[in-house]
PDB file of C-alpha atoms in Angstrom:
ATOM      1  CA  MET A   1     127.803 112.474  55.154  1.00 60.00           C
ATOM      2  CA  PHE A   2     127.158 116.600  54.288  1.00 65.00           C
ATOM      3  CA  PHE A   3     129.050 117.507  56.951  1.00 61.00           C
ATOM      4  CA  ASP A   4     131.950 114.616  57.142  1.00 66.00           C
ATOM      5  CA  PHE A   5     132.518 116.185  53.201  1.00 66.00           C
ATOM      6  CA  LEU A   6     133.317 119.860  54.836  1.00 64.00           C
ATOM      7  CA  TYR A   7     135.833 118.238  57.473  1.00 65.00           C
ATOM      8  CA  ALA A   8     137.359 116.079  54.847  1.00 68.00           C
ATOM      9  CA  ASN A   9     137.945 119.244  52.834  1.00 71.00           C
ATOM     10  CA  PRO A  10     137.919 121.388  55.572  1.00 71.00           C
ATOM     11  CA  GLY A  11     139.034 124.102  52.233  1.00 78.00           C
ATOM     12  CA  ILE A  12     134.790 124.458  50.831  1.00 84.00           C
ATOM     13  CA  ALA A  13     134.039 125.563  54.174  1.00 80.00           C
ATOM     14  CA  TYR A  14     135.822 129.120  52.875  1.00 86.00           C
ATOM     15  CA  PHE A  15     134.789 129.148  49.295  1.00 90.00           C
ATOM     16  CA  LEU A  16     131.289 128.177  51.629  1.00 91.00           C
ATOM     17  CA  VAL A  17     132.163 131.826  52.787  1.00 92.00           C
ATOM     18  CA  LEU A  18     133.178 133.352  50.004  1.00 94.00           C
ATOM     19  CA  GLY A  19     130.319 132.667  47.716  1.00 95.00           C
ATOM     20  CA  ALA A  20     127.245 133.492  49.814  1.00 95.00           C
ATOM     21  CA  VAL A  21     129.368 136.795  50.779  1.00 96.00           C
ATOM     22  CA  ILE A  22     129.665 137.997  47.258  1.00 97.00           C
ATOM     23  CA  PHE A  23     125.838 137.308  47.296  1.00 97.00           C
ATOM     24  CA  SER A  24     124.915 139.468  49.824  1.00 97.00           C
ATOM     25  CA  TYR A  25     126.744 142.519  48.203  1.00 97.00           C
ATOM     26  CA  ILE A  26     124.569 140.873  45.152  1.00 97.00           C
ATOM     27  CA  MET A  27     120.889 141.104  47.108  1.00 97.00           C
ATOM     28  CA  GLN A  28     122.557 144.582  48.275  1.00 96.00           C
ATOM     29  CA  ALA A  29     123.222 146.403  45.162  1.00 97.00           C
ATOM     30  CA  ASN A  30     120.383 145.009  44.130  1.00 97.00           C
ATOM     31  CA  VAL A  31     117.809 146.469  46.492  1.00 96.00           C
ATOM     32  CA  ASP A  32     119.615 149.867  46.183  1.00 95.00           C
ATOM     33  CA  SER A  33     119.261 150.176  42.801  1.00 97.00           C
ATOM     34  CA  THR A  34     115.946 148.861  43.166  1.00 97.00           C
ATOM     35  CA  PHE A  35     114.260 151.928  44.817  1.00 96.00           C
ATOM     36  CA  LYS A  36     115.986 154.570  43.723  1.00 96.00           C
ATOM     37  CA  LYS A  37     114.563 153.253  40.265  1.00 97.00           C
ATOM     38  CA  TYR A  38     110.654 152.556  42.614  1.00 97.00           C
ATOM     39  CA  SER A  39     111.632 155.615  44.593  1.00 96.00           C
ATOM     40  CA  GLN A  40     111.224 158.137  41.292  1.00 96.00           C
ATOM     41  CA  VAL A  41     107.554 157.305  40.399  1.00 96.00           C
ATOM     42  CA  GLY A  42     105.330 159.067  41.983  1.00 95.00           C
ATOM     43  CA  SER A  43     101.842 157.818  43.282  1.00 96.00           C
ATOM     44  CA  ARG A  44      98.709 159.071  41.753  1.00 95.00           C
ATOM     45  CA  ARG A  45      97.652 159.661  44.483  1.00 94.00           C
ATOM     46  CA  ASN A  46     100.777 162.225  45.311  1.00 95.00           C
ATOM     47  CA  VAL A  47     100.091 161.446  49.585  1.00 96.00           C
ATOM     48  CA  PRO A  48     103.205 160.496  50.816  1.00 97.00           C
ATOM     49  CA  ALA A  49     105.000 157.621  52.090  1.00 98.00           C
ATOM     50  CA  HIS A  50     103.557 158.608  56.063  1.00 98.00           C
ATOM     51  CA  VAL A  51     100.457 159.912  56.570  1.00 98.00           C
ATOM     52  CA  ILE A  52     100.181 155.980  54.657  1.00 98.00           C
ATOM     53  CA  ALA A  53     101.494 154.406  57.406  1.00 98.00           C
ATOM     54  CA  ARG A  54      98.978 156.693  59.552  1.00 98.00           C
ATOM     55  CA  GLN A  55      96.255 155.579  57.175  1.00 97.00           C
ATOM     56  CA  ILE A  56      97.265 152.107  57.478  1.00 98.00           C
ATOM     57  CA  LEU A  57      97.524 152.103  60.893  1.00 98.00           C
ATOM     58  CA  ASP A  58      94.310 153.647  61.663  1.00 97.00           C
ATOM     59  CA  SER A  59      92.548 151.182  59.891  1.00 97.00           C
ATOM     60  CA  TYR A  60      93.240 148.580  62.599  1.00 96.00           C
ATOM     61  CA  GLY A  61      92.767 150.657  65.030  1.00 97.00           C
ATOM     62  CA  LEU A  62      96.512 151.462  66.156  1.00 97.00           C
ATOM     63  CA  TYR A  63      96.052 154.723  67.244  1.00 97.00           C
ATOM     64  CA  ASP A  64      99.357 154.597  70.046  1.00 96.00           C
ATOM     65  CA  VAL A  65     101.809 153.414  67.406  1.00 97.00           C
ATOM     66  CA  THR A  66     103.553 157.076  66.963  1.00 97.00           C
ATOM     67  CA  VAL A  67     104.649 157.357  63.142  1.00 98.00           C
ATOM     68  CA  MET A  68     108.260 159.724  63.098  1.00 97.00           C
ATOM     69  CA  ARG A  69     111.805 160.089  60.837  1.00 97.00           C
ATOM     70  CA  ILE A  70     114.317 159.205  61.192  1.00 96.00           C
ATOM     71  CA  GLU A  71     117.548 159.857  58.806  1.00 94.00           C
ATOM     72  CA  GLY A  72     119.099 157.425  56.857  1.00 90.00           C
ATOM     73  CA  LYS A  73     118.363 156.247  53.550  1.00 87.00           C
ATOM     74  CA  LEU A  74     116.482 152.014  54.168  1.00 89.00           C
ATOM     75  CA  THR A  75     116.369 152.995  57.958  1.00 94.00           C
ATOM     76  CA  ASP A  76     113.402 152.732  57.893  1.00 97.00           C
ATOM     77  CA  HIS A  77     112.103 150.259  61.048  1.00 97.00           C
ATOM     78  CA  TYR A  78     109.352 149.247  63.801  1.00 97.00           C
ATOM     79  CA  ASP A  79     110.951 149.523  67.275  1.00 95.00           C
ATOM     80  CA  PRO A  80     108.287 148.129  68.881  1.00 94.00           C
ATOM     81  CA  ARG A  81     109.589 148.461  72.529  1.00 92.00           C
ATOM     82  CA  GLN A  82     108.961 152.000  71.632  1.00 95.00           C
ATOM     83  CA  ASN A  83     105.633 151.412  69.719  1.00 96.00           C
ATOM     84  CA  VAL A  84     106.743 153.878  67.071  1.00 98.00           C
ATOM     85  CA  VAL A  85     106.961 152.733  62.773  1.00 98.00           C
ATOM     86  CA  ALA A  86     110.609 154.918  62.335  1.00 98.00           C
ATOM     87  CA  LEU A  87     110.221 156.718  58.799  1.00 98.00           C
ATOM     88  CA  SER A  88     114.257 157.077  56.642  1.00 96.00           C
ATOM     89  CA  ASP A  89     114.825 160.320  54.947  1.00 94.00           C
ATOM     90  CA  SER A  90     114.118 158.734  51.981  1.00 93.00           C
ATOM     91  CA  THR A  91     111.115 156.770  52.780  1.00 97.00           C
ATOM     92  CA  PHE A  92     109.271 159.669  54.862  1.00 97.00           C
ATOM     93  CA  TYR A  93     107.998 162.703  52.742  1.00 96.00           C
ATOM     94  CA  SER A  94     108.743 160.746  49.386  1.00 97.00           C
ATOM     95  CA  THR A  95     104.849 159.854  47.462  1.00 97.00           C
ATOM     96  CA  SER A  96     106.644 157.148  45.014  1.00 97.00           C
ATOM     97  CA  VAL A  97     105.316 153.339  44.840  1.00 97.00           C
ATOM     98  CA  ALA A  98     108.783 151.715  46.619  1.00 97.00           C
ATOM     99  CA  ALA A  99     108.697 154.402  49.368  1.00 97.00           C
ATOM    100  CA  ILE A 100     104.387 153.909  50.524  1.00 97.00           C
ATOM    101  CA  GLY A 101     105.148 149.974  50.139  1.00 98.00           C
ATOM    102  CA  VAL A 102     108.258 150.355  52.047  1.00 98.00           C
ATOM    103  CA  ALA A 103     105.589 152.517  55.039  1.00 98.00           C
ATOM    104  CA  ALA A 104     102.929 149.809  54.477  1.00 98.00           C
ATOM    105  CA  HIS A 105     106.250 146.749  55.928  1.00 98.00           C
ATOM    106  CA  GLU A 106     106.904 148.454  58.673  1.00 98.00           C
ATOM    107  CA  VAL A 107     103.564 149.613  59.535  1.00 98.00           C
ATOM    108  CA  GLY A 108     102.402 145.363  58.364  1.00 98.00           C
ATOM    109  CA  HIS A 109     105.141 144.801  61.587  1.00 97.00           C
ATOM    110  CA  ALA A 110     102.724 146.777  63.712  1.00 97.00           C
ATOM    111  CA  VAL A 111     100.602 144.576  63.195  1.00 97.00           C
ATOM    112  CA  GLN A 112     102.757 141.230  63.927  1.00 97.00           C
ATOM    113  CA  TYR A 113     102.270 142.392  67.384  1.00 96.00           C
ATOM    114  CA  ASN A 114      99.439 143.242  67.972  1.00 95.00           C
ATOM    115  CA  LYS A 115      98.016 140.433  66.058  1.00 95.00           C
ATOM    116  CA  ASN A 116     100.123 138.374  68.000  1.00 94.00           C
ATOM    117  CA  TYR A 117     101.925 136.413  65.360  1.00 96.00           C
ATOM    118  CA  LEU A 118     103.551 132.828  66.626  1.00 96.00           C
ATOM    119  CA  PRO A 119     106.842 134.070  64.529  1.00 96.00           C
ATOM    120  CA  ILE A 120     107.589 137.825  65.312  1.00 95.00           C
ATOM    121  CA  LYS A 121     106.912 135.938  69.107  1.00 93.00           C
ATOM    122  CA  ILE A 122     109.396 133.912  69.504  1.00 95.00           C
ATOM    123  CA  ARG A 123     111.726 135.422  67.538  1.00 94.00           C
ATOM    124  CA  ALA A 124     110.746 138.811  70.107  1.00 92.00           C
ATOM    125  CA  VAL A 125     111.985 135.293  72.499  1.00 92.00           C
ATOM    126  CA  PHE A 126     115.451 135.594  71.290  1.00 93.00           C
ATOM    127  CA  VAL A 127     116.816 139.017  70.529  1.00 93.00           C
ATOM    128  CA  PRO A 128     118.464 139.686  74.053  1.00 93.00           C
ATOM    129  CA  ILE A 129     119.396 136.129  73.210  1.00 93.00           C
ATOM    130  CA  ALA A 130     121.133 136.687  70.100  1.00 94.00           C
ATOM    131  CA  GLN A 131     121.990 140.367  71.093  1.00 94.00           C
ATOM    132  CA  ILE A 132     124.752 138.775  72.869  1.00 94.00           C
ATOM    133  CA  GLY A 133     125.413 135.845  70.891  1.00 94.00           C
ATOM    134  CA  SER A 134     126.133 138.666  68.502  1.00 94.00           C
ATOM    135  CA  LYS A 135     128.803 140.794  70.693  1.00 94.00           C
ATOM    136  CA  SER A 136     130.639 137.258  72.740  1.00 96.00           C
ATOM    137  CA  TRP A 137     130.959 134.741  70.547  1.00 96.00           C
ATOM    138  CA  ILE A 138     134.680 136.141  68.725  1.00 96.00           C
ATOM    139  CA  ILE A 139     135.617 137.323  71.984  1.00 96.00           C
ATOM    140  CA  PHE A 140     135.261 132.990  73.618  1.00 95.00           C
ATOM    141  CA  PHE A 141     135.938 131.573  69.996  1.00 94.00           C
ATOM    142  CA  LEU A 142     139.215 134.550  69.457  1.00 94.00           C
ATOM    143  CA  LEU A 143     140.384 132.758  73.745  1.00 94.00           C
ATOM    144  CA  GLY A 144     139.734 129.232  72.595  1.00 92.00           C
ATOM    145  CA  MET A 145     142.131 129.744  69.939  1.00 90.00           C
ATOM    146  CA  PHE A 146     144.739 131.786  71.498  1.00 88.00           C
ATOM    147  CA  PHE A 147     144.982 129.449  75.347  1.00 87.00           C
ATOM    148  CA  SER A 148     143.820 125.762  72.919  1.00 84.00           C
ATOM    149  CA  MET A 149     140.518 125.384  74.508  1.00 89.00           C
ATOM    150  CA  PRO A 150     138.307 123.320  72.780  1.00 88.00           C
ATOM    151  CA  PHE A 151     135.187 124.272  75.153  1.00 92.00           C
ATOM    152  CA  LEU A 152     135.674 127.715  75.042  1.00 95.00           C
ATOM    153  CA  LEU A 153     136.140 127.151  71.084  1.00 94.00           C
ATOM    154  CA  GLU A 154     132.070 124.997  71.834  1.00 93.00           C
ATOM    155  CA  VAL A 155     130.774 128.658  73.562  1.00 95.00           C
ATOM    156  CA  GLY A 156     130.935 130.082  70.932  1.00 96.00           C
ATOM    157  CA  VAL A 157     130.232 128.203  68.258  1.00 96.00           C
ATOM    158  CA  VAL A 158     126.911 128.038  69.356  1.00 96.00           C
ATOM    159  CA  LEU A 159     126.418 131.607  70.648  1.00 97.00           C
ATOM    160  CA  PHE A 160     126.590 131.968  66.643  1.00 97.00           C
ATOM    161  CA  ALA A 161     124.471 129.747  66.299  1.00 97.00           C
ATOM    162  CA  PHE A 162     122.396 131.682  68.300  1.00 96.00           C
ATOM    163  CA  VAL A 163     122.973 134.108  66.376  1.00 96.00           C
ATOM    164  CA  VAL A 164     122.469 131.732  62.752  1.00 97.00           C
ATOM    165  CA  LEU A 165     119.068 131.117  64.830  1.00 96.00           C
ATOM    166  CA  PHE A 166     117.586 134.408  64.809  1.00 96.00           C
ATOM    167  CA  GLN A 167     118.536 135.551  61.987  1.00 97.00           C
ATOM    168  CA  LEU A 168     116.644 131.967  60.273  1.00 97.00           C
ATOM    169  CA  LEU A 169     113.720 133.485  62.997  1.00 96.00           C
ATOM    170  CA  THR A 170     113.782 136.481  60.845  1.00 96.00           C
ATOM    171  CA  LEU A 171     112.878 135.432  57.067  1.00 97.00           C
ATOM    172  CA  PRO A 172     109.342 134.655  57.593  1.00 97.00           C
ATOM    173  CA  VAL A 173     108.592 137.725  60.267  1.00 97.00           C
ATOM    174  CA  GLU A 174     109.966 139.979  57.232  1.00 97.00           C
ATOM    175  CA  PHE A 175     108.408 137.802  54.478  1.00 97.00           C
ATOM    176  CA  ASN A 176     105.124 138.216  56.404  1.00 98.00           C
ATOM    177  CA  ALA A 177     105.383 141.273  57.006  1.00 98.00           C
ATOM    178  CA  SER A 178     105.251 142.040  52.930  1.00 97.00           C
ATOM    179  CA  ARG A 179     102.995 140.334  52.691  1.00 97.00           C
ATOM    180  CA  ARG A 180     100.693 142.056  54.713  1.00 97.00           C
ATOM    181  CA  ALA A 181     101.478 144.893  53.301  1.00 97.00           C
ATOM    182  CA  LEU A 182     100.730 144.976  50.085  1.00 97.00           C
ATOM    183  CA  ASN A 183      97.756 143.207  50.403  1.00 97.00           C
ATOM    184  CA  THR A 184      96.640 146.145  52.714  1.00 97.00           C
ATOM    185  CA  ILE A 185      97.991 148.264  50.210  1.00 97.00           C
ATOM    186  CA  GLU A 186      96.040 146.804  47.270  1.00 96.00           C
ATOM    187  CA  GLN A 187      92.539 145.828  49.312  1.00 96.00           C
ATOM    188  CA  GLN A 188      93.273 149.328  50.766  1.00 96.00           C
ATOM    189  CA  PHE A 189      93.112 151.641  47.040  1.00 95.00           C
ATOM    190  CA  LEU A 190      96.944 153.227  48.242  1.00 96.00           C
ATOM    191  CA  LEU A 191      98.437 152.613  44.740  1.00 96.00           C
ATOM    192  CA  GLU A 192      96.535 151.729  41.023  1.00 94.00           C
ATOM    193  CA  ARG A 193      97.000 147.962  40.102  1.00 92.00           C
ATOM    194  CA  ASP A 194      99.520 149.166  37.557  1.00 94.00           C
ATOM    195  CA  GLU A 195     101.473 150.616  40.311  1.00 96.00           C
ATOM    196  CA  MET A 196     101.082 148.164  42.821  1.00 97.00           C
ATOM    197  CA  GLY A 197     104.538 146.260  40.444  1.00 96.00           C
ATOM    198  CA  GLY A 198     107.360 148.747  41.312  1.00 97.00           C
ATOM    199  CA  ALA A 199     105.854 148.123  45.797  1.00 97.00           C
ATOM    200  CA  ARG A 200     106.029 144.149  45.065  1.00 97.00           C
ATOM    201  CA  LYS A 201     109.512 144.854  43.821  1.00 97.00           C
ATOM    202  CA  THR A 202     111.435 146.831  46.362  1.00 97.00           C
ATOM    203  CA  LEU A 203     109.679 144.455  48.297  1.00 97.00           C
ATOM    204  CA  SER A 204     110.866 141.759  46.960  1.00 97.00           C
ATOM    205  CA  ALA A 205     114.541 142.634  47.612  1.00 97.00           C
ATOM    206  CA  ALA A 206     114.766 144.114  50.073  1.00 96.00           C
ATOM    207  CA  ALA A 207     113.272 140.007  51.349  1.00 96.00           C
ATOM    208  CA  MET A 208     116.898 139.293  49.818  1.00 97.00           C
ATOM    209  CA  THR A 209     118.655 140.763  51.584  1.00 96.00           C
ATOM    210  CA  TYR A 210     117.114 138.500  54.813  1.00 97.00           C
ATOM    211  CA  VAL A 211     117.148 135.080  52.554  1.00 97.00           C
ATOM    212  CA  ALA A 212     120.741 136.496  51.613  1.00 97.00           C
ATOM    213  CA  GLY A 213     122.748 137.926  55.318  1.00 96.00           C
ATOM    214  CA  LEU A 214     121.286 133.657  56.352  1.00 97.00           C
ATOM    215  CA  MET A 215     123.662 132.533  53.935  1.00 97.00           C
ATOM    216  CA  VAL A 216     126.384 134.324  54.942  1.00 97.00           C
ATOM    217  CA  ALA A 217     125.483 133.388  58.690  1.00 96.00           C
ATOM    218  CA  VAL A 218     125.391 129.224  58.349  1.00 96.00           C
ATOM    219  CA  ALA A 219     128.443 129.286  56.057  1.00 95.00           C
ATOM    220  CA  GLN A 220     130.711 132.032  58.194  1.00 96.00           C
ATOM    221  CA  LEU A 221     128.648 128.924  61.079  1.00 95.00           C
ATOM    222  CA  LEU A 222     130.048 125.972  58.677  1.00 93.00           C
ATOM    223  CA  ARG A 223     133.167 127.444  58.622  1.00 92.00           C
ATOM    224  CA  LEU A 224     133.409 127.415  62.918  1.00 93.00           C
ATOM    225  CA  LEU A 225     132.507 123.029  63.088  1.00 92.00           C
ATOM    226  CA  VAL A 226     135.459 122.683  60.802  1.00 89.00           C
ATOM    227  CA  MET A 227     138.081 124.770  62.382  1.00 87.00           C
ATOM    228  CA  VAL A 228     137.024 122.810  65.715  1.00 86.00           C
ATOM    229  CA  ASN A 229     136.513 120.173  64.151  1.00 81.00           C
ATOM    230  CA  GLY A 230     139.973 120.058  62.726  1.00 71.00           C
ATOM    231  CA  ARG A 231     141.748 121.402  65.859  1.00 66.00           C
ATOM    232  CA  ASN A 232     140.332 119.097  67.962  1.00 64.00           C
ATOM    233  CA  ASN A 233     141.788 116.118  65.149  1.00 62.00           C
ATOM    234  CA  ARG A 234     144.950 117.789  65.950  1.00 60.00           C
ATOM    235  CA  ARG A 235     144.886 117.233  69.712  1.00 56.00           C
TER     236      ARG A 235
END
């Protein structure tokens, strides 16, 4: 029913993409402003985020996981291949409630791998497929448009669908990492009770950027399906 409506009103798909992109920009601006706000709120314990990260890792027995500093702002991530929690310049030495929340979140991903958290294992399977899809879908789609070859168009759509699926699988992984982070911070008394709000708001704002990214990808997939359907109907 919904697809029939889109196929009958192809212009709607473009508005969905535009709306999703605008929402994505708003969510990115929100995470930037939220991090900036709470990065100026120092924790009373005055312990740098990289020390907090090391402490949490050690509490889980993850002594083989390295904590390192990388350039950039909010470029924090966990690399399972190198077994490294990488904290950005804006996080590594900071004692703010925002930085501690971000550091604990990235450690949460290391814990997920250690605990064999099923969603992250499933997502890992799709990483190479999603990487191939993100780099090649547009090539197949444009070739299909140029040479009027429906098969190439469909290959491009399928490859992009894997990108969307990967982003969908990312959501539970990110939300779970934030939940683990906040629980650990509270249980290990890494922040005072009244400081928890800043860390929670920072992680919530970051999580919404993943939601926004998924919305953009889904809207784009719908637009591609409408385009393919329109070309097929004109044949």
